[in-house]
Amino acid sequence: PFLSMKLQGMEGVKGLMKGLPEQVQKKIARETLKKAGATMAQEVKNRVPVDSGALKNSIKTRISLKGKFQTVSIEAGGKDAWYARLVEYGFNHTSHGKKKQDRKVTSAGFIQGRAFLRNSAAAKFEDVIASFERDLVLAIDTAMKAQMPKGPAI
């Protein structure tokens, strides 16, 4: 990817999931991060400027459960949308004359970026985190109930 944004989480939640098997913990982490990432990726897709659609189609989520942090990354760019950073941050533009002997600069200036990734993060971050926390608590609660031994019916 040529551009990415990461949401990190789960550090404070490990204690809540302590009684659950590691496989269940990973499943909860993967599913809740995936849902949070999908929400943020949709916001990015709604804000990205579209010409050919290649940049919009390049927006993907990637989940990582390795290491100390569990993350979901929202990524944009790739082979067909190599210009993702240019659209996000802007760039200096210089045009030259068309004829080989005429190499004078005909126009120059800074093309302002659209900040589609940063604006998405600013607009949706609080909502995504709140939704992530609700989904996480619900998933942990459901998993804990499933782990409880079944007693005799009274």
CSV table of C-alpha atoms in Angstrom, one decimal:
chain,number,residue,atom,x,y,z
A,1,PRO,CA,0.0,0.0,0.0
A,2,PHE,CA,1.1,3.5,-0.6
A,3,LEU,CA,-1.0,5.0,2.2
A,4,SER,CA,-2.4,3.6,5.4
A,5,MET,CA,-4.0,4.4,8.7
A,6,LYS,CA,-4.0,2.1,11.7
A,7,LEU,CA,-6.3,1.6,14.6
A,8,GLN,CA,-4.7,-0.2,17.5
A,9,GLY,CA,-6.6,-1.7,20.3
A,10,MET,CA,-7.2,-4.6,22.6
A,11,GLU,CA,-4.3,-3.8,25.1
A,12,GLY,CA,-6.7,-3.1,28.0
A,13,VAL,CA,-9.1,-5.8,27.1
A,14,LYS,CA,-6.8,-8.8,27.5
A,15,GLY,CA,-7.7,-9.0,31.2
A,16,LEU,CA,-11.4,-9.2,30.4
A,17,MET,CA,-10.8,-12.2,28.1
A,18,LYS,CA,-8.4,-13.9,30.4
A,19,GLY,CA,-10.8,-16.9,31.1
A,20,LEU,CA,-11.4,-17.5,27.4
A,21,PRO,CA,-9.3,-19.9,25.3
A,22,GLU,CA,-6.7,-18.2,23.1
A,23,GLN,CA,-8.5,-19.3,19.9
A,24,VAL,CA,-11.7,-17.6,21.1
A,25,GLN,CA,-9.8,-14.5,22.1
A,26,LYS,CA,-8.2,-14.3,18.6
A,27,LYS,CA,-11.6,-14.8,17.0
A,28,ILE,CA,-13.2,-12.0,19.0
A,29,ALA,CA,-10.2,-9.7,18.2
A,30,ARG,CA,-10.3,-10.5,14.5
A,31,GLU,CA,-14.1,-10.0,14.2
A,32,THR,CA,-14.4,-6.8,16.2
A,33,LEU,CA,-11.4,-5.2,14.4
A,34,LYS,CA,-12.7,-6.4,11.1
A,35,LYS,CA,-16.0,-4.7,11.7
A,36,ALA,CA,-14.4,-1.4,12.9
A,37,GLY,CA,-12.1,-1.5,9.9
A,38,ALA,CA,-15.0,-2.0,7.5
A,39,THR,CA,-16.8,1.0,9.0
A,40,MET,CA,-13.8,3.2,8.6
A,41,ALA,CA,-12.9,1.9,5.1
A,42,GLN,CA,-16.5,2.7,4.0
A,43,GLU,CA,-16.1,6.3,5.3
A,44,VAL,CA,-12.8,6.6,3.3
A,45,LYS,CA,-14.5,5.2,0.2
A,46,ASN,CA,-17.3,7.8,0.6
A,47,ARG,CA,-14.7,10.6,0.8
A,48,VAL,CA,-12.2,9.6,-1.9
A,49,PRO,CA,-12.3,11.6,-5.1
A,50,VAL,CA,-13.3,9.3,-8.0
A,51,ASP,CA,-12.0,9.7,-11.6
A,52,SER,CA,-11.4,6.1,-12.9
A,53,GLY,CA,-12.4,4.4,-9.7
A,54,ALA,CA,-9.0,2.8,-9.3
A,55,LEU,CA,-8.2,4.6,-6.1
A,56,LYS,CA,-11.5,3.9,-4.5
A,57,ASN,CA,-11.2,0.2,-5.5
A,58,SER,CA,-7.7,0.1,-3.9
A,59,ILE,CA,-9.0,0.8,-0.4
A,60,LYS,CA,-8.7,-2.3,1.7
A,61,THR,CA,-8.5,-3.3,5.4
A,62,ARG,CA,-5.8,-5.5,6.9
A,63,ILE,CA,-6.0,-7.2,10.3
A,64,SER,CA,-2.9,-8.0,12.3
A,65,LEU,CA,-3.1,-10.0,15.6
A,66,LYS,CA,0.7,-10.4,15.8
A,67,GLY,CA,2.9,-8.8,18.4
A,68,LYS,CA,1.9,-6.5,21.3
A,69,PHE,CA,-0.8,-4.6,19.4
A,70,GLN,CA,-3.7,-5.9,17.5
A,71,THR,CA,-4.4,-3.6,14.6
A,72,VAL,CA,-6.6,-2.9,11.7
A,73,SER,CA,-5.1,-0.9,8.8
A,74,ILE,CA,-7.0,1.0,6.2
A,75,GLU,CA,-4.8,1.1,3.1
A,76,ALA,CA,-5.1,2.9,-0.2
A,77,GLY,CA,-3.0,2.7,-3.3
A,78,GLY,CA,-1.2,0.0,-5.2
A,79,LYS,CA,-0.2,-0.8,-8.8
A,80,ASP,CA,-3.3,0.8,-10.3
A,81,ALA,CA,-3.6,3.6,-7.8
A,82,TRP,CA,0.1,4.5,-7.2
A,83,TYR,CA,-1.0,8.2,-6.9
A,84,ALA,CA,-2.8,7.7,-3.5
A,85,ARG,CA,-0.3,9.9,-1.6
A,86,LEU,CA,-0.5,12.6,-4.2
A,87,VAL,CA,-4.3,12.8,-3.8
A,88,GLU,CA,-4.1,12.7,0.0
A,89,TYR,CA,-1.3,15.2,0.6
A,90,GLY,CA,-1.0,17.2,-2.7
A,91,PHE,CA,2.0,17.8,-4.9
A,92,ASN,CA,4.0,20.3,-6.8
A,93,HIS,CA,3.1,20.5,-10.5
A,94,THR,CA,5.2,21.8,-13.3
A,95,SER,CA,4.3,21.9,-17.0
A,96,HIS,CA,6.7,22.4,-19.9
A,97,GLY,CA,6.2,23.4,-23.4
A,98,LYS,CA,5.1,20.7,-25.9
A,99,LYS,CA,7.8,21.2,-28.4
A,100,LYS,CA,11.3,19.7,-27.8
A,101,GLN,CA,13.0,23.0,-28.4
A,102,ASP,CA,10.6,24.9,-26.1
A,103,ARG,CA,11.5,23.6,-22.6
A,104,LYS,CA,10.2,26.7,-20.8
A,105,VAL,CA,8.0,26.2,-17.8
A,106,THR,CA,4.5,27.0,-18.9
A,107,SER,CA,2.8,26.6,-15.5
A,108,ALA,CA,3.8,25.6,-12.0
A,109,GLY,CA,2.2,25.4,-8.6
A,110,PHE,CA,1.1,23.3,-5.7
A,111,ILE,CA,-2.0,21.1,-6.3
A,112,GLN,CA,-3.8,20.9,-2.9
A,113,GLY,CA,-4.4,17.4,-1.5
A,114,ARG,CA,-7.9,16.1,-0.7
A,115,ALA,CA,-7.0,14.5,2.7
A,116,PHE,CA,-9.7,11.8,2.2
A,117,LEU,CA,-8.0,9.4,4.6
A,118,ARG,CA,-7.2,12.0,7.3
A,119,ASN,CA,-10.7,13.6,7.1
A,120,SER,CA,-12.3,10.2,7.4
A,121,ALA,CA,-10.4,9.5,10.5
A,122,ALA,CA,-11.3,12.8,12.0
A,123,ALA,CA,-15.0,12.5,11.2
A,124,LYS,CA,-15.5,8.8,12.2
A,125,PHE,CA,-12.9,8.0,14.8
A,126,GLU,CA,-15.1,8.5,17.9
A,127,ASP,CA,-18.0,6.6,16.3
A,128,VAL,CA,-15.8,3.7,15.2
A,129,ILE,CA,-14.2,3.4,18.7
A,130,ALA,CA,-17.6,3.5,20.5
A,131,SER,CA,-19.0,0.9,18.1
A,132,PHE,CA,-15.8,-1.2,18.5
A,133,GLU,CA,-16.1,-1.1,22.3
A,134,ARG,CA,-19.8,-2.1,22.2
A,135,ASP,CA,-19.1,-5.0,19.8
A,136,LEU,CA,-16.2,-6.1,21.9
A,137,VAL,CA,-18.1,-6.2,25.2
A,138,LEU,CA,-21.0,-8.0,23.5
A,139,ALA,CA,-18.6,-10.6,21.9
A,140,ILE,CA,-16.8,-11.2,25.2
A,141,ASP,CA,-20.1,-11.5,27.1
A,142,THR,CA,-21.4,-14.0,24.5
A,143,ALA,CA,-18.2,-16.0,24.6
A,144,MET,CA,-18.2,-16.1,28.4
A,145,LYS,CA,-21.7,-17.3,28.5
A,146,ALA,CA,-20.9,-20.0,26.0
A,147,GLN,CA,-18.0,-21.1,28.2
A,148,MET,CA,-20.1,-21.4,31.4
A,149,PRO,CA,-20.9,-25.0,32.3
A,150,LYS,CA,-24.5,-26.0,31.8
A,151,GLY,CA,-26.2,-26.8,35.1
A,152,PRO,CA,-29.2,-29.1,35.6
A,153,ALA,CA,-32.6,-27.6,34.8
A,154,ILE,CA,-34.7,-26.8,37.9
